[in-house]
PDB file of C-alpha atoms in Angstrom:
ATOM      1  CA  UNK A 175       2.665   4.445  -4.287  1.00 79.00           C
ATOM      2  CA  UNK A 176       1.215   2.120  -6.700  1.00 83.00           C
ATOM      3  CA  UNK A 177      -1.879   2.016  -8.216  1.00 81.00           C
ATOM      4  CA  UNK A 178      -3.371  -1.777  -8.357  1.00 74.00           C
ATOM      5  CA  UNK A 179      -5.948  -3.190 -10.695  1.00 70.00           C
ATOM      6  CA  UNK A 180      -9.176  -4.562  -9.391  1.00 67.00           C
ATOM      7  CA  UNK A 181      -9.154  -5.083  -6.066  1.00 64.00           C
ATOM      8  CA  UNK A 182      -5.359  -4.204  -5.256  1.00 65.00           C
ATOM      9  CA  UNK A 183      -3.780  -6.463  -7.913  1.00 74.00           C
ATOM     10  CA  UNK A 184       0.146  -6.079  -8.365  1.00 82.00           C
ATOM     11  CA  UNK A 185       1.860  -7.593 -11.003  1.00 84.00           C
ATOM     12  CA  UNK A 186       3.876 -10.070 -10.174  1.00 84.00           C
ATOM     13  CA  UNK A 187       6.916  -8.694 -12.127  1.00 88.00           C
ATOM     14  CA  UNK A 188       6.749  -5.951  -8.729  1.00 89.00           C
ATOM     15  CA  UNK A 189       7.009  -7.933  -6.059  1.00 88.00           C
ATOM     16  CA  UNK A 190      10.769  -7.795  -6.319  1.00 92.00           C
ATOM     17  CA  UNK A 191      11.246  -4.177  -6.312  1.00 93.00           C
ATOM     18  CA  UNK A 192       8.495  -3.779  -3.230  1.00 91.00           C
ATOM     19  CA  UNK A 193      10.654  -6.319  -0.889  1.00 92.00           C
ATOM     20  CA  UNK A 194      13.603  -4.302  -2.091  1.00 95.00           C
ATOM     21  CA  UNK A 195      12.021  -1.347  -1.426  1.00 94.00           C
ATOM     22  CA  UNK A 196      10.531  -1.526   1.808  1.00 93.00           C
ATOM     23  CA  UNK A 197      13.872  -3.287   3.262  1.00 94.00           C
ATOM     24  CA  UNK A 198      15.373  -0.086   2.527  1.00 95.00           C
ATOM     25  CA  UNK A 199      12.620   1.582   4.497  1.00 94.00           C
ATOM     26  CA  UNK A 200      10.999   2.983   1.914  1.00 94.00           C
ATOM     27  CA  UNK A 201       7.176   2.423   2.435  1.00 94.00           C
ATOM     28  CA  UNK A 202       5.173   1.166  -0.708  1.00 92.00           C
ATOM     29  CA  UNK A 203       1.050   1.849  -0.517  1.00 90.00           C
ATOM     30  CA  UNK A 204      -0.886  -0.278  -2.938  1.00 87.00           C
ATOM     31  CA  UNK A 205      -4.371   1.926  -3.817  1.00 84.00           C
ATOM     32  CA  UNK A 206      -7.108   0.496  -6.422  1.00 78.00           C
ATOM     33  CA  UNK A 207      -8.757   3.057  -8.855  1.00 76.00           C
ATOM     34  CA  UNK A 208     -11.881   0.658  -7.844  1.00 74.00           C
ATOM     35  CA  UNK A 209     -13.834   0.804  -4.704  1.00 67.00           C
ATOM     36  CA  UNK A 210     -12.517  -1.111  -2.420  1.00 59.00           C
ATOM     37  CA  UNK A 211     -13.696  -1.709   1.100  1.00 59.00           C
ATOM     38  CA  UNK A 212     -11.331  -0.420   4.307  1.00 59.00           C
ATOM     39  CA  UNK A 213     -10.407  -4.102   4.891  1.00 57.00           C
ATOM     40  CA  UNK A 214      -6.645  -4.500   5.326  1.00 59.00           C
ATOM     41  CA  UNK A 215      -4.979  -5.916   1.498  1.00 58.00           C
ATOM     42  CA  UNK A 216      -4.215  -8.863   2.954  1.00 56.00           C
ATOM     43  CA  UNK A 217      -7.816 -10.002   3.940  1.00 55.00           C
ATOM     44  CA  UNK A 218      -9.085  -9.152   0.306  1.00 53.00           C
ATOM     45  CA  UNK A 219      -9.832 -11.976  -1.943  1.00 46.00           C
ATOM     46  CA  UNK A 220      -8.209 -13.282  -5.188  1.00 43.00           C
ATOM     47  CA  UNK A 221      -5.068 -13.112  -3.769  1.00 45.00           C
ATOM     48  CA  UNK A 222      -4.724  -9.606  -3.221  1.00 51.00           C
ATOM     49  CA  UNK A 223      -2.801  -9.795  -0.419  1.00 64.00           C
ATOM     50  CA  UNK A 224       0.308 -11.434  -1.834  1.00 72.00           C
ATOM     51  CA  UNK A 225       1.915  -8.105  -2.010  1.00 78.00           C
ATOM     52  CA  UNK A 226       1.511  -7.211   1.501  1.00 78.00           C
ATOM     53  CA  UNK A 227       3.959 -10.587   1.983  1.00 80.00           C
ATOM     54  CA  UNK A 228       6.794  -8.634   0.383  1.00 85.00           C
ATOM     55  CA  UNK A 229       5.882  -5.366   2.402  1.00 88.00           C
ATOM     56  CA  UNK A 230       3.568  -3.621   0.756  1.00 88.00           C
ATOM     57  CA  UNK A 231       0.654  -1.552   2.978  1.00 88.00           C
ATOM     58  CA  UNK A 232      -2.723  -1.567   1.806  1.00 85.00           C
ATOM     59  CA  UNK A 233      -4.242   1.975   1.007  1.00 84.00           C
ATOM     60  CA  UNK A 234      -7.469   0.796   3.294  1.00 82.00           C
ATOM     61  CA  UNK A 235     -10.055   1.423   0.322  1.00 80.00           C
ATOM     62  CA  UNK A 236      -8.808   5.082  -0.092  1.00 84.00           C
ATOM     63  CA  UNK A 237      -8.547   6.169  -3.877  1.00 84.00           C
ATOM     64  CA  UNK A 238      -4.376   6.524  -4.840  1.00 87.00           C
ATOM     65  CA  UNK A 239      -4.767  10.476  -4.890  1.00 90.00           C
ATOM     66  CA  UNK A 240      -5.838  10.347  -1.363  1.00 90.00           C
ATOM     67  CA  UNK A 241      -3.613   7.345  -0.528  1.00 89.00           C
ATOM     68  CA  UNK A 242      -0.728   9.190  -1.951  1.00 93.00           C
ATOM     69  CA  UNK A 243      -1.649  12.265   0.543  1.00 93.00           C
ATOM     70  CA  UNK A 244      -1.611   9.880   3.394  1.00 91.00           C
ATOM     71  CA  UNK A 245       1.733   8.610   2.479  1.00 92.00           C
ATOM     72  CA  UNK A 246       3.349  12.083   2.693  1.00 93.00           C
ATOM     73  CA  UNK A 247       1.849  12.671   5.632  1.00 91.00           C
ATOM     74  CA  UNK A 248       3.222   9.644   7.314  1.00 90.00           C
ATOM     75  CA  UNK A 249       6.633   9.934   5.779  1.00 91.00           C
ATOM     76  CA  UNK A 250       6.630  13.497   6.453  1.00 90.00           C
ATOM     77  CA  UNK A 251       6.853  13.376  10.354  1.00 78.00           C
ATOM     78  CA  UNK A 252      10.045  11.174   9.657  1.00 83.00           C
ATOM     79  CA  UNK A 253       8.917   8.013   9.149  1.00 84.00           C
ATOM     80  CA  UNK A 254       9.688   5.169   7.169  1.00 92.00           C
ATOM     81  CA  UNK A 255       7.758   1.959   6.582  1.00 92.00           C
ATOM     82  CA  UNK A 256       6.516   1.549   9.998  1.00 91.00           C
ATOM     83  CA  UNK A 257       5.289   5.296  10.139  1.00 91.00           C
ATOM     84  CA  UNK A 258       3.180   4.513   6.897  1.00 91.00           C
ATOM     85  CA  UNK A 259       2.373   1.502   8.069  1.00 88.00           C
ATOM     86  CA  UNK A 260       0.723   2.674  11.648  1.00 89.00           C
ATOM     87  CA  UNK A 261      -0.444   5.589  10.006  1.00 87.00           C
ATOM     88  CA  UNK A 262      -2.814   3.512   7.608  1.00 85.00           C
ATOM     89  CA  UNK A 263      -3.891   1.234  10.079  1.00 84.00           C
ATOM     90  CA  UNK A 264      -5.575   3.740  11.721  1.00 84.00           C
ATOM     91  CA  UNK A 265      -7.399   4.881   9.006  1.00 77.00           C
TER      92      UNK A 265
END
């Protein structure tokens, strides 16, 4: 779970560690303290969606505390990065 700036922002110097990551199937959810609309985090502007190229999943405009609730709810039923990831599209 990370907590972007702005709109979603990741530091570059994380990109690494999120492909890493999420090729071991462990999901990474990118939430913004801001307030962000449901769109996924690659159709947000100023480049937001460069993270989503290494895997990360957007937190669809949820604030991290409820983002990171979401994310133990999808890896709790057994899932990896695909369970997170369905489970946040729906949202």
């Amino acid at each position: 779970m990370l907590e972007g700036t702005g709109q979603g922002n990741v530091p570059v110097g994380l990109f690494t560690a999120i492909g890493e990551l999420t090729e071991w199937d462990v999901p990474v959810v990118v939430a913004s303290r801001c307030r962000t609309s449901t769109a996924p985090l690659e159709a947000m502007p100023l480049g937001t969606g460069l993270a989503t190229k290494t895997g990360a999943i957007g937190a669809r405009g949820l604030p991290p505390v409820k983002a990171r609730i979401a994310l133990m709810v999808a890896v709790g039923t057994g899932g990896g990065v695909q369970a997170a990831r369905a489970w946040f599209a729906r949202l």
